[in-house]
Short mmCIF file of C-alpha atoms and ligand atoms in Angstrom, two decimals:
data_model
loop_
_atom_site.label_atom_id
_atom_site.label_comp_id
_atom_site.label_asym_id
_atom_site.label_seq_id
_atom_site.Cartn_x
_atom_site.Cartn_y
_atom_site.Cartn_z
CA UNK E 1 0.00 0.00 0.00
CA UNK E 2 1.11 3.22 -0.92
CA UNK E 3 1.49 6.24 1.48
CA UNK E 4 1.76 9.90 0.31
CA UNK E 5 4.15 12.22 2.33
CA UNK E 6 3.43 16.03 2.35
CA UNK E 7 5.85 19.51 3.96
CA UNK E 8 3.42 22.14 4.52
CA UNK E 9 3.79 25.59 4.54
CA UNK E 10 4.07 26.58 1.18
CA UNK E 11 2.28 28.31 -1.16
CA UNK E 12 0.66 27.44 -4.24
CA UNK E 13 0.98 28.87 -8.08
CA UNK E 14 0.40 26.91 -11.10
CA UNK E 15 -2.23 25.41 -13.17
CA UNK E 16 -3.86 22.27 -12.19
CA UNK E 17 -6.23 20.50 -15.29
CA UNK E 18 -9.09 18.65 -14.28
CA UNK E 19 -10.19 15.37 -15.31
CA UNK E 20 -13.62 13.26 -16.70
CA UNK E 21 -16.29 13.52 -13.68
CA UNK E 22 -15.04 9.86 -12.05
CA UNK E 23 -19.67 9.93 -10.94
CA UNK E 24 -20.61 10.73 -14.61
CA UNK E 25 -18.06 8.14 -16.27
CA UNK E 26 -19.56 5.49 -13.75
CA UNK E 27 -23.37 5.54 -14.94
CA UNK E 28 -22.00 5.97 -18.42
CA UNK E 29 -20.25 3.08 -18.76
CA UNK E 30 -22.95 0.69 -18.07
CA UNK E 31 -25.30 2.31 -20.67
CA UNK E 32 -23.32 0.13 -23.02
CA UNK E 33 -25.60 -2.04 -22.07
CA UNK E 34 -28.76 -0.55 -23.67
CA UNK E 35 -27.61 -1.17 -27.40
CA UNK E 36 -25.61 -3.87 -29.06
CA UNK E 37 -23.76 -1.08 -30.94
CA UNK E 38 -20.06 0.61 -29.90
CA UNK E 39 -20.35 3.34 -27.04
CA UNK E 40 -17.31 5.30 -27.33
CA UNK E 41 -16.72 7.78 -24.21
CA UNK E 42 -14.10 10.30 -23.98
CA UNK E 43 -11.85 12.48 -21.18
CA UNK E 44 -12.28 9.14 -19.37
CA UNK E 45 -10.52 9.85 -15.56
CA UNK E 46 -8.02 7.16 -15.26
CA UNK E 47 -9.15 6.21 -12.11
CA UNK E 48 -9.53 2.70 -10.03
CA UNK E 49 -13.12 3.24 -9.61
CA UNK E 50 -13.28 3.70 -13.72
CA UNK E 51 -11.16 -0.18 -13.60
CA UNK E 52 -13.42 -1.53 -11.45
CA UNK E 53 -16.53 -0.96 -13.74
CA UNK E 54 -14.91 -2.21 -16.07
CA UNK E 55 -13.81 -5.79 -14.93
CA UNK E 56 -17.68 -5.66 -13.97
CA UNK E 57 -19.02 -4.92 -17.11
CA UNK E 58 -16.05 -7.41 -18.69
CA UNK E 59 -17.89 -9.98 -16.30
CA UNK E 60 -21.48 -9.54 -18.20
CA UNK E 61 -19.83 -10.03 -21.30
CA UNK E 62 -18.85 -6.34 -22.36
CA UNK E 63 -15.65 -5.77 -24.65
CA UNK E 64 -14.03 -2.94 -22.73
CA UNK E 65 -11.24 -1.55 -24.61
CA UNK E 66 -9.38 1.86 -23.14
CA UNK E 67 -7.46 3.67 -25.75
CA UNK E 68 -5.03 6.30 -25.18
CA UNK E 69 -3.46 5.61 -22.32
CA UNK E 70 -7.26 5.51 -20.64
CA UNK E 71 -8.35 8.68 -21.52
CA UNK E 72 -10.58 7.44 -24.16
CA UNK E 73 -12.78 4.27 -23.74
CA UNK E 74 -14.57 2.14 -26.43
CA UNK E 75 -17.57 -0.41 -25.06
CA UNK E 76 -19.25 -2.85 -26.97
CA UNK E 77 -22.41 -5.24 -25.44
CA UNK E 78 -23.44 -6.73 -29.00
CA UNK E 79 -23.23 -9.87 -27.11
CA UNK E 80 -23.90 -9.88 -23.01
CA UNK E 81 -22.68 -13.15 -21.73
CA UNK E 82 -23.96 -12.51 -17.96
CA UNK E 83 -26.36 -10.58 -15.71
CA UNK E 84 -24.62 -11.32 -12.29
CA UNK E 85 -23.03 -8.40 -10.66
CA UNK E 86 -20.61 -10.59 -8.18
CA UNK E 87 -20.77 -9.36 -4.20
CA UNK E 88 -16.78 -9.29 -4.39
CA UNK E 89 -16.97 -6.19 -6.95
CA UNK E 90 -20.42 -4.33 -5.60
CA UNK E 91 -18.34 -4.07 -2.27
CA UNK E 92 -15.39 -2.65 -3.22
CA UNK E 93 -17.93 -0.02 -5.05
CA UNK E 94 -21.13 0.62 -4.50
CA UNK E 95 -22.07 2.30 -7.78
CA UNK E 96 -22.03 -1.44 -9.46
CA UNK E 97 -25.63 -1.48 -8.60
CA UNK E 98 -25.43 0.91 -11.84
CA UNK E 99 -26.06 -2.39 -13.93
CA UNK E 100 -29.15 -2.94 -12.45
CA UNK E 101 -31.70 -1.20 -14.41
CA UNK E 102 -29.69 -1.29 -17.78
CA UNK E 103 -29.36 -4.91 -17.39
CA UNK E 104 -33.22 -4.78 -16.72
CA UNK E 105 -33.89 -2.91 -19.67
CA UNK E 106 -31.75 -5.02 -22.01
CA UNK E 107 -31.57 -8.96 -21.15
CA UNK E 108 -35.13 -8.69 -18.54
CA UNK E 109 -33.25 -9.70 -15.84
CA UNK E 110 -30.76 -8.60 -13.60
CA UNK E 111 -28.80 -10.55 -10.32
CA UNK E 112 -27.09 -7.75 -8.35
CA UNK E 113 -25.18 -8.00 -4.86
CA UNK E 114 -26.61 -5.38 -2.21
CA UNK E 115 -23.75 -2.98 -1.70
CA UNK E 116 -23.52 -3.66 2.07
CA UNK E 117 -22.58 -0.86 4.30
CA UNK E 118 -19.00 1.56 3.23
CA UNK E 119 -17.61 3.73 5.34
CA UNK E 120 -19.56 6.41 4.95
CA UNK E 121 -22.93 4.81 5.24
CA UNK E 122 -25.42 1.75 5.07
CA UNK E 123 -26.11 2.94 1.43
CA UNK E 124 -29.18 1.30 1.39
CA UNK E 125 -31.09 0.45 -2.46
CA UNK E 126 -34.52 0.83 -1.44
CA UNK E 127 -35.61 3.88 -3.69
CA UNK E 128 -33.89 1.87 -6.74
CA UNK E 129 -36.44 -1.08 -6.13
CA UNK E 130 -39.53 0.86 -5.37
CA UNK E 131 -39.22 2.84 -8.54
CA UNK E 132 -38.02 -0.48 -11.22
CA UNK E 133 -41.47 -2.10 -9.70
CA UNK E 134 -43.45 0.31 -10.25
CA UNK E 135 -42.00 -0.55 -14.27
CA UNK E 136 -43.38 -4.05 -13.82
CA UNK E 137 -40.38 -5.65 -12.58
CA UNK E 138 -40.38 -8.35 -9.99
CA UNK E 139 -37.79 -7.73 -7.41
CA UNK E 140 -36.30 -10.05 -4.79
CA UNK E 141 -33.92 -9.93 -2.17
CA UNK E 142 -32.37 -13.26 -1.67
CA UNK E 143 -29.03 -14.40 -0.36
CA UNK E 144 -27.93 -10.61 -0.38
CA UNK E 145 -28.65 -10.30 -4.02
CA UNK E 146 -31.58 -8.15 -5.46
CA UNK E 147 -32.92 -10.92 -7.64
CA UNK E 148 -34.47 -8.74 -10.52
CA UNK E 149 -36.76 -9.79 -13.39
CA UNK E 150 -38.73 -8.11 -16.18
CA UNK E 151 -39.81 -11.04 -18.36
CA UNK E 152 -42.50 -9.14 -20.55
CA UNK E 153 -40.15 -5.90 -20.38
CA UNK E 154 -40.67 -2.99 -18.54
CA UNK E 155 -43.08 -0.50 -18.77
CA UNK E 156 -43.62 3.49 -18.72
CA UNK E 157 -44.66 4.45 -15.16
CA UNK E 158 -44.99 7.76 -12.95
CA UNK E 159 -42.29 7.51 -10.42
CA UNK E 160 -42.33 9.74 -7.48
CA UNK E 161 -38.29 9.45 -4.86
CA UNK E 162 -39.16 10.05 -1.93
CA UNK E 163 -35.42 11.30 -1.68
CA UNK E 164 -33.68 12.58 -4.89
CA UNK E 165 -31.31 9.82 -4.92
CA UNK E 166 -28.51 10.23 -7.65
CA UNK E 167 -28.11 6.23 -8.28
CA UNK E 168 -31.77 5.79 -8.20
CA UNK E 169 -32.17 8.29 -10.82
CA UNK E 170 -29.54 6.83 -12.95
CA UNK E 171 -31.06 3.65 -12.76
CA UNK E 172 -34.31 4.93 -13.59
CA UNK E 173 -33.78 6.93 -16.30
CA UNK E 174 -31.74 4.09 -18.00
CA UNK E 175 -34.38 1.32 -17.47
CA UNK E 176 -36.85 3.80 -19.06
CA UNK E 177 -35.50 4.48 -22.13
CA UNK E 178 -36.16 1.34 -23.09
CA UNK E 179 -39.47 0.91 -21.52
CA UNK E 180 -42.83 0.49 -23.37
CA UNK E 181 -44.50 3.74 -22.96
CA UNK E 182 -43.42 7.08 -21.17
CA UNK E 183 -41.95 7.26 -17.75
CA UNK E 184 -42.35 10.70 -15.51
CA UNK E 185 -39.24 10.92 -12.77
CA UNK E 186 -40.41 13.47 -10.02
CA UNK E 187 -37.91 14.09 -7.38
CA UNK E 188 -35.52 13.25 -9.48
CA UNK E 189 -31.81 13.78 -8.64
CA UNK E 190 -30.44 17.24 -10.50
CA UNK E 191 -27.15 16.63 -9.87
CA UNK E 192 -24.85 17.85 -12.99
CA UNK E 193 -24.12 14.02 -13.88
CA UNK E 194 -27.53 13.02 -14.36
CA UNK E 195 -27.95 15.64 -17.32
CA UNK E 196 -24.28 14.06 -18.50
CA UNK E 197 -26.18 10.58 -18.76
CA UNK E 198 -29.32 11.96 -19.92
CA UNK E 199 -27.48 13.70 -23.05
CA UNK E 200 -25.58 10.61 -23.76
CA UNK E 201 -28.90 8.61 -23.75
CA UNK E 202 -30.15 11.61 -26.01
CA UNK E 203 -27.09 10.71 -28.43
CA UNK E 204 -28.27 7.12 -28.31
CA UNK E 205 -31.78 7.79 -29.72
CA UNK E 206 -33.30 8.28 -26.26
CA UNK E 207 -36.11 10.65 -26.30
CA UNK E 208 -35.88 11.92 -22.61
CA UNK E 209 -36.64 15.82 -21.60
CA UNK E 210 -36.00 17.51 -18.01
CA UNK E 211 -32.78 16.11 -17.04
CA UNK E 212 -30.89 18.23 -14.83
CA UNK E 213 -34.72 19.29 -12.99
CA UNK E 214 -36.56 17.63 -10.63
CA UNK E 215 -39.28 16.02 -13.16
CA UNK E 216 -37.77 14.06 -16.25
CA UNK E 217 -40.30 12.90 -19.01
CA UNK E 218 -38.73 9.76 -20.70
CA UNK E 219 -40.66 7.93 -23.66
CA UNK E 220 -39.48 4.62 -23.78
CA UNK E 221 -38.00 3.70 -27.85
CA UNK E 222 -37.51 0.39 -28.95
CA UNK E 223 -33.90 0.41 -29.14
CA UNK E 224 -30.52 2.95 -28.71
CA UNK E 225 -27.74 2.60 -31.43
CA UNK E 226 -23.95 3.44 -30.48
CA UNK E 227 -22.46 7.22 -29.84
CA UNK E 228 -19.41 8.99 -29.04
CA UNK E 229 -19.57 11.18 -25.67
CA UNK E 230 -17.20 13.04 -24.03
CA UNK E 231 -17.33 12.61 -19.90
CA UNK E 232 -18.31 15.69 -18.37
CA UNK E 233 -15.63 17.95 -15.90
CA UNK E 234 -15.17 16.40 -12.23
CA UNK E 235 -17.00 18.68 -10.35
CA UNK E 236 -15.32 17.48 -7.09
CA UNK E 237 -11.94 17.44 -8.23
CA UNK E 238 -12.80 20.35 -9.16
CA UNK E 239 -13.33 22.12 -5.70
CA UNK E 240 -11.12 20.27 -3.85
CA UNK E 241 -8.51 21.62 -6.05
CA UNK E 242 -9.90 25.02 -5.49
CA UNK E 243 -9.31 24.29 -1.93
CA UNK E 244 -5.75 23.86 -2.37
CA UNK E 245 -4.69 27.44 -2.78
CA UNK E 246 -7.47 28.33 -0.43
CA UNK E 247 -5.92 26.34 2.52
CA UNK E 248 -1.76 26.76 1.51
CA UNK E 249 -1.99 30.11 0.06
CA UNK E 250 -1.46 31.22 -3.36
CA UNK E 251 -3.14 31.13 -6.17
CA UNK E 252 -3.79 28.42 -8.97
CA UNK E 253 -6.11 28.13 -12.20
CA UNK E 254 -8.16 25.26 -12.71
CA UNK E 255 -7.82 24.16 -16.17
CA UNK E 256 -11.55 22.92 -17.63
CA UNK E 257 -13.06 24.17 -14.40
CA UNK E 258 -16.56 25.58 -14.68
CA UNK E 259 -18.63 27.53 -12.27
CA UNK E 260 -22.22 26.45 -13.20
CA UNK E 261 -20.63 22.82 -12.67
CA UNK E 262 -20.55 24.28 -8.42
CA UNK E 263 -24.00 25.25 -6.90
CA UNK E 264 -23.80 26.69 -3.35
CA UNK E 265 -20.18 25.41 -3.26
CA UNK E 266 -19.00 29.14 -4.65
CA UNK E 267 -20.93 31.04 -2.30
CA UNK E 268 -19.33 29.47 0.27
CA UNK E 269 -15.22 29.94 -0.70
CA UNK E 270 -16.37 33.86 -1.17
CA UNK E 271 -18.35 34.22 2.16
CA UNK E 272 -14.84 32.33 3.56
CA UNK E 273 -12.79 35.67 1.41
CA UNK E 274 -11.44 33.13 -1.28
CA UNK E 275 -11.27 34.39 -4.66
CA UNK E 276 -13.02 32.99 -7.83
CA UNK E 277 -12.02 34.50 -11.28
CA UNK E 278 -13.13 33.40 -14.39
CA UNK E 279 -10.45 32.50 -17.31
CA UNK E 280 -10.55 32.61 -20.70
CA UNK E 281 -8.84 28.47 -19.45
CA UNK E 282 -11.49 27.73 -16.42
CA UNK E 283 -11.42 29.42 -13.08
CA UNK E 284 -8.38 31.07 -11.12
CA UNK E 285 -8.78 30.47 -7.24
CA UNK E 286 -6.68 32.98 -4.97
CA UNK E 287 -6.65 33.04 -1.13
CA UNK E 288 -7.77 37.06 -0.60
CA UNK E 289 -6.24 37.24 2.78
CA UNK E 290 -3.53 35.67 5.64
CA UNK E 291 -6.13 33.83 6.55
CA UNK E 292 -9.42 32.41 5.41
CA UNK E 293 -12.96 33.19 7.37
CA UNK E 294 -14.82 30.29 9.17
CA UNK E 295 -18.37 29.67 7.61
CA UNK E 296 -21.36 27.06 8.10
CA UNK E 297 -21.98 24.12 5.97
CA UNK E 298 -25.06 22.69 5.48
CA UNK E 299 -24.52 19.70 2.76
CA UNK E 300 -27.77 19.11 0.48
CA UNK E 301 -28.34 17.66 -2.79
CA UNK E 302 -27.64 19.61 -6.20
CA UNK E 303 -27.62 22.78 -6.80
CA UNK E 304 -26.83 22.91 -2.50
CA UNK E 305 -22.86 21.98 -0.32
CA UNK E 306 -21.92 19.12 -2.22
CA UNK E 307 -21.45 16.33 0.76
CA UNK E 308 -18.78 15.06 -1.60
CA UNK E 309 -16.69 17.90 -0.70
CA UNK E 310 -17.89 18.21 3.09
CA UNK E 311 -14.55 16.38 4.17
CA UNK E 312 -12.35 19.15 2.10
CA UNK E 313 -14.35 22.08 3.49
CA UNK E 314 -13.41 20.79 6.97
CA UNK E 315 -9.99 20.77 6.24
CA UNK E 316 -10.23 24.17 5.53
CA UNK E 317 -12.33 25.15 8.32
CA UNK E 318 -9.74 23.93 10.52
CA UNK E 319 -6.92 26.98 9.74
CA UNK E 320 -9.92 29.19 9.47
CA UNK E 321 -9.82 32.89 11.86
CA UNK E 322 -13.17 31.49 13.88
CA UNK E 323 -15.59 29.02 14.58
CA UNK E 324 -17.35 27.19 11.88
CA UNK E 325 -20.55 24.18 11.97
CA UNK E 326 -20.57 21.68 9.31
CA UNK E 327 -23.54 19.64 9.21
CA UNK E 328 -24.18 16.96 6.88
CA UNK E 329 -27.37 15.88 6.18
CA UNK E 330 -26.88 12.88 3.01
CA UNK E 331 -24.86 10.45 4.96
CA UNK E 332 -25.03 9.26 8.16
CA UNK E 333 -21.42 8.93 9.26
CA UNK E 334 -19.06 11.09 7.02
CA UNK E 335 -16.99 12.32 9.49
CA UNK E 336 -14.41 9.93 9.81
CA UNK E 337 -11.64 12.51 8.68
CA UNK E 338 -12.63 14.42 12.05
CA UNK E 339 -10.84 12.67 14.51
CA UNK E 340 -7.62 12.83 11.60
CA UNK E 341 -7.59 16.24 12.02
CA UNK E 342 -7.86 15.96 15.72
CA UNK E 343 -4.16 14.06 15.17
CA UNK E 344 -2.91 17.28 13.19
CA UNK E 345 -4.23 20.11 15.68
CA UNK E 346 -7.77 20.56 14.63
CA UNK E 347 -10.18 21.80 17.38
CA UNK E 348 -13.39 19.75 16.16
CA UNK E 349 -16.06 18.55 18.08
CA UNK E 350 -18.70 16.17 16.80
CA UNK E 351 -22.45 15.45 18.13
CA UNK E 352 -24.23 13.23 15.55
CA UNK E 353 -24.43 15.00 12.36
CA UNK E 354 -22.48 17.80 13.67
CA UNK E 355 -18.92 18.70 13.13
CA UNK E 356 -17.84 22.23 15.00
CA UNK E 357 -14.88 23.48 14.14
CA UNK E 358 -12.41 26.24 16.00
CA UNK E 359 -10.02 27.86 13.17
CA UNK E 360 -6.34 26.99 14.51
CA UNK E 361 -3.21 29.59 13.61
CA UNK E 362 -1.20 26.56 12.30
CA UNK E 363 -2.09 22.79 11.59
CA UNK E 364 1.26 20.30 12.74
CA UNK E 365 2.11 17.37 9.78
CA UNK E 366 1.59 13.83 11.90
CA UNK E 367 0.61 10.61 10.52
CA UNK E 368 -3.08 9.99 9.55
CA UNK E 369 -5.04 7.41 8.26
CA UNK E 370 -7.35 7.87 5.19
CA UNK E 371 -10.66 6.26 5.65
CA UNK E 372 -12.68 6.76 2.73
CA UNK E 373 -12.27 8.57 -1.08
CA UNK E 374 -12.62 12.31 0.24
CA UNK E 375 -11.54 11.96 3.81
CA UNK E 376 -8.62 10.82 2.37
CA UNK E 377 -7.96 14.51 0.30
CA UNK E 378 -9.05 16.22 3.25
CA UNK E 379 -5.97 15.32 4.78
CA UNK E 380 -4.00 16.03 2.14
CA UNK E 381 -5.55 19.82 1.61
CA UNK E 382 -4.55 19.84 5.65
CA UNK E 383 -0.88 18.63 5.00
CA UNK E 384 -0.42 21.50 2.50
CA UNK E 385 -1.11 23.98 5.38
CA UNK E 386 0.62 21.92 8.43
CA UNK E 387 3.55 22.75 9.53
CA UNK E 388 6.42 19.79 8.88
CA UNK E 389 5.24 16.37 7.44
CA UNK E 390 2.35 14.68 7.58
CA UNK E 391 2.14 11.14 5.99
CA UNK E 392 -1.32 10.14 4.59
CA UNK E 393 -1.69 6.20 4.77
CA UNK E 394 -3.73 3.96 2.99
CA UNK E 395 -3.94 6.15 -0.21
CA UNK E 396 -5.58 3.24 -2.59
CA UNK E 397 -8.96 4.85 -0.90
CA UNK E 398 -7.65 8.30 -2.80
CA UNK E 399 -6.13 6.10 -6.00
CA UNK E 400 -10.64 5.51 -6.81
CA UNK E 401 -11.35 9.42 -7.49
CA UNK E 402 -8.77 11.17 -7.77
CA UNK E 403 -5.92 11.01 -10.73
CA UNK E 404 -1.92 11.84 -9.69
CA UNK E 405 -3.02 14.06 -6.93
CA UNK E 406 0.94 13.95 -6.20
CA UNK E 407 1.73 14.94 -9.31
CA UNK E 408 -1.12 18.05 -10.01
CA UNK E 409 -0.16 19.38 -6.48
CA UNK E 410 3.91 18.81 -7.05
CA UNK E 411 3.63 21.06 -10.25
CA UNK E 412 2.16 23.59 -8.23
CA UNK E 413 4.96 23.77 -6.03
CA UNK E 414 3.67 21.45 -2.95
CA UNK E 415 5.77 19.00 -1.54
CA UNK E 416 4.70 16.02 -1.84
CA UNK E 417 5.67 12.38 -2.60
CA UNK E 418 4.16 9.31 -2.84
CA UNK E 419 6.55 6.63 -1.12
CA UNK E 420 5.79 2.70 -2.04
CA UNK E 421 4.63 0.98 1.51
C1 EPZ P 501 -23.72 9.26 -5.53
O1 EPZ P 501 -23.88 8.13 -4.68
C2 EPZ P 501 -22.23 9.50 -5.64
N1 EPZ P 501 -21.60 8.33 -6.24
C3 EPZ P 501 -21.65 9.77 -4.25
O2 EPZ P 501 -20.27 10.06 -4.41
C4 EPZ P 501 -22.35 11.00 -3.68
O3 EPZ P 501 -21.85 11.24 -2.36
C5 EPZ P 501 -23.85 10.75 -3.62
O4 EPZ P 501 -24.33 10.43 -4.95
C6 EPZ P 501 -24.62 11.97 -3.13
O5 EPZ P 501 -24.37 13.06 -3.96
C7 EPZ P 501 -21.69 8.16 -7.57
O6 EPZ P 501 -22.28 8.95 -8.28
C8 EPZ P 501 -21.01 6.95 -8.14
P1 EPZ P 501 -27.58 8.67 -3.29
P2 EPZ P 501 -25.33 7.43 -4.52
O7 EPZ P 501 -28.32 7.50 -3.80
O8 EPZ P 501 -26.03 7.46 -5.82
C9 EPZ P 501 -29.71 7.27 0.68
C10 EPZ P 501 -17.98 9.86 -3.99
O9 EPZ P 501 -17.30 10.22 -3.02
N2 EPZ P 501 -30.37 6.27 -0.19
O10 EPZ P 501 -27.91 10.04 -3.81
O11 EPZ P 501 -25.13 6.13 -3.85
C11 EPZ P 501 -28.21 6.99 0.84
O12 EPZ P 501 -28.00 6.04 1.85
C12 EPZ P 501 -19.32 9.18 -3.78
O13 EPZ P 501 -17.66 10.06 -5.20
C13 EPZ P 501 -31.39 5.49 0.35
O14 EPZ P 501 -31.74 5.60 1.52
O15 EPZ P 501 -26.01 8.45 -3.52
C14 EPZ P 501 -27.65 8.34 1.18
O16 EPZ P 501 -27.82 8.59 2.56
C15 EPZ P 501 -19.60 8.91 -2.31
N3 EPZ P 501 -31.98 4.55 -0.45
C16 EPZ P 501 -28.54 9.30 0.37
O17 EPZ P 501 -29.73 8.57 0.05
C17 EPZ P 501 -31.62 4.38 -1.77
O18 EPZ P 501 -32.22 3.53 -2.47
C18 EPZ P 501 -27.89 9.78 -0.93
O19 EPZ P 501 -27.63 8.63 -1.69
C19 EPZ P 501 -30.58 5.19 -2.29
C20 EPZ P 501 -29.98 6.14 -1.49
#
């Protein structure tokens, strides 16, 4: 296992590029399985997450074939050999259940392992069921598997989430565009990567309108052909490379970054006096002051906090000049980088859903422990502001979203390594 070794203290100037949205690539690449013609997607992130779909798709009987060192991928279904998504691979990522209602929509039946709990949550699939049966299919939960089957194929349905759910959606939205009929979404997710899907979908010969609001209209076609689609920005790379200057100092541009891509998340870096500038490139993020201003988080779903980047905001809160609350309302226990902090100097106390932070003059480098994707950057950002070295174990948890954070940060003028366990 890798470990990645950072000396604080110094600021940031550079330009960092960001990659293919790691949660738009994931729903994409199982669309392959709506047609038996070539999907080709491009600004793939070369990512383990990305891998991982892939050996699972590679298990159903998909031709996977990554071109250009990764950054372009070309998927072909034409003939699906499987419809078991294995317990081994939904656990090591949850958004495998991503199969489901493509697999549904394409063969009639699907066998897919619960996720089981992560770190972060019990990530429950409850919302994905209720709104596939109200299609007509028959789901069962046997031996920890959803046991799915739409024999007669599914059918156009109005579909109310009780909780916009970005998987659910994604599921949804792929099982009807196939379906017999028209399908209404209400409550659906907004988040930027379901309009991603939704346009890719379009490019297939879907006929879907409203992605990207809270009611999508879908009418079902008899079949998608092939396209070529290029993999939206990484909104969460994204900011947590805006959070970088904001937390070492400096100032860096953000190659490909895009502010309608952020929601609240903007507000928030220039009610903490961090500067957002537009370029003719992306966006140029510069730390206004010494130090940054402590503000509350509330994390919601799209266009609100992203919880995604709850774990980076904290990180920042930490060196901030007062007292911030982060609350975080998606996931039940996402606070696991908390008592990391705690190691480094942080002043954070925690009650439930609660994280309250005291700003601290100077973070000290120690060694932490990552625990999950974004906890595991959150101690990173901290590193860059901590004074002397802090060593981030356990970095294969940072190796699923984000691509050569060492390198992006080195060129910026951190330093940082990453040293081979
Ligand atoms: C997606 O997960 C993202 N993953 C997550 O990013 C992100 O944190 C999350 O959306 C929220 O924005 C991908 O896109 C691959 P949800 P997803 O269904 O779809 C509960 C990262 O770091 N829920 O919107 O699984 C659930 O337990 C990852 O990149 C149910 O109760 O999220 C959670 O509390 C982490 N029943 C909340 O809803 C269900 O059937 C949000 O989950 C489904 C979800």
């Amino acid at each position: 296992m890798d470990r990645i070794v950072v000396q604080g203290g110094r600021p940031l100037s550079g330009t960092i590029p960001i990659a293919g949205a790691k949660n738009a690539c994931l729903p994409l690449m199982p669309a392959t399985l709506l047609t038996e013609e070539p999907l080709t997607l491009t600004n793939v992130p070369r990512l383990s997450d990305i891998v991982t779909m892939g050996r699972l798709l590679e298990s159903l009987g998909v031709e996977v074939s990554p071109m250009r060192d990764g950054k372009v991928m070309a998927l072909s279904s034409h003939a699906l050999t499987g419809h078991l998504a294995d317990y081994e691979i939904v656990r090591q990522m949850r958004a495998s259940n991503l199969v489901l209602g493509p697999l549904l929509a394409r063969a009639g039946h699907a066998v897919v392992s619960l996720p089981g709990g992560c770190a972060i949550g019990a990530r429950p699939m409850d919302i994905h069921v209720t709104a596939l049966e109200a299609m007509g299919a028959k789901i069962e939960l046997r031996d920890g598997y959803l046991h799915a089957a739409a024999p007669g194929g599914l059918k156009g349905a109005e579909i109310e989430l009780r909780f916009p759910s970005v998987g659910a959606t994604e599921n949804t939205l792929m099982a009807a565009a196939l379906a017999k009929g028209t399908t209404v979404i209400r409550n659906a997710a907004r988040e930027p990567e379901i309009r991603d899907l939704a346009d890719c979908l379009i490019k297939m010969g879907a006929d879907i309108e409203g992605a990207g609001t809270p009611e999508i209209v879908i009418s079902g076609v008899d079949r998608l052909h092939g396209a070529t689609h290029a993999v939206l920005p990484d909104r969460i790379e994204l900011g947590t490379y805006m959070l970088a200057p904001a937390i070492a100092g400096g100032s860096v541009e953000l190659i490909g970054g895009r502010l309608d891509l952020l929601g609240a998340f903007c507000e928030k870096l220039d009610a903490a006096e961090i500067d957002v500038v537009p370029t003719e490139n992306g966006l140029r993020v510069t730390r206004r002051n010494g130090r940054v201003a402590a503000v509350d988080v509330v994390t919601e779903v799209f266009p609100g906090f992203p919880t995604d980047l709850q774990a980076q905001m904290m990180a920042l809160m930490c060196t901030a000049d007062g007292v911030s609350v982060l609350e975080e309302r998606i996931f039940e226990n996402r606070f696991m980088h908390a008592p990391e902090l705690v190691r480094m100097g942080a002043q954070i106390e925690v009650h439930g859903g609660v994280a309250t932070v005291t700003g601290v003059e100077r973070l000290k480098g120690a060694p932490v422990m990552a625990t999950d994707l974004r906890a595991s950057v959150s101690l990173i950002l901290a590193g860059l502001a901590a004074e002397g070295e802090t060593v981030v174990h356990r970095v294969y948890h940072l190796d699923r979203g984000y691509e050569r954070v060492e390198e992006k940060l080195g060129a910026c003028g951190a330093q940082i390594e990453r040293v081979s366990e």
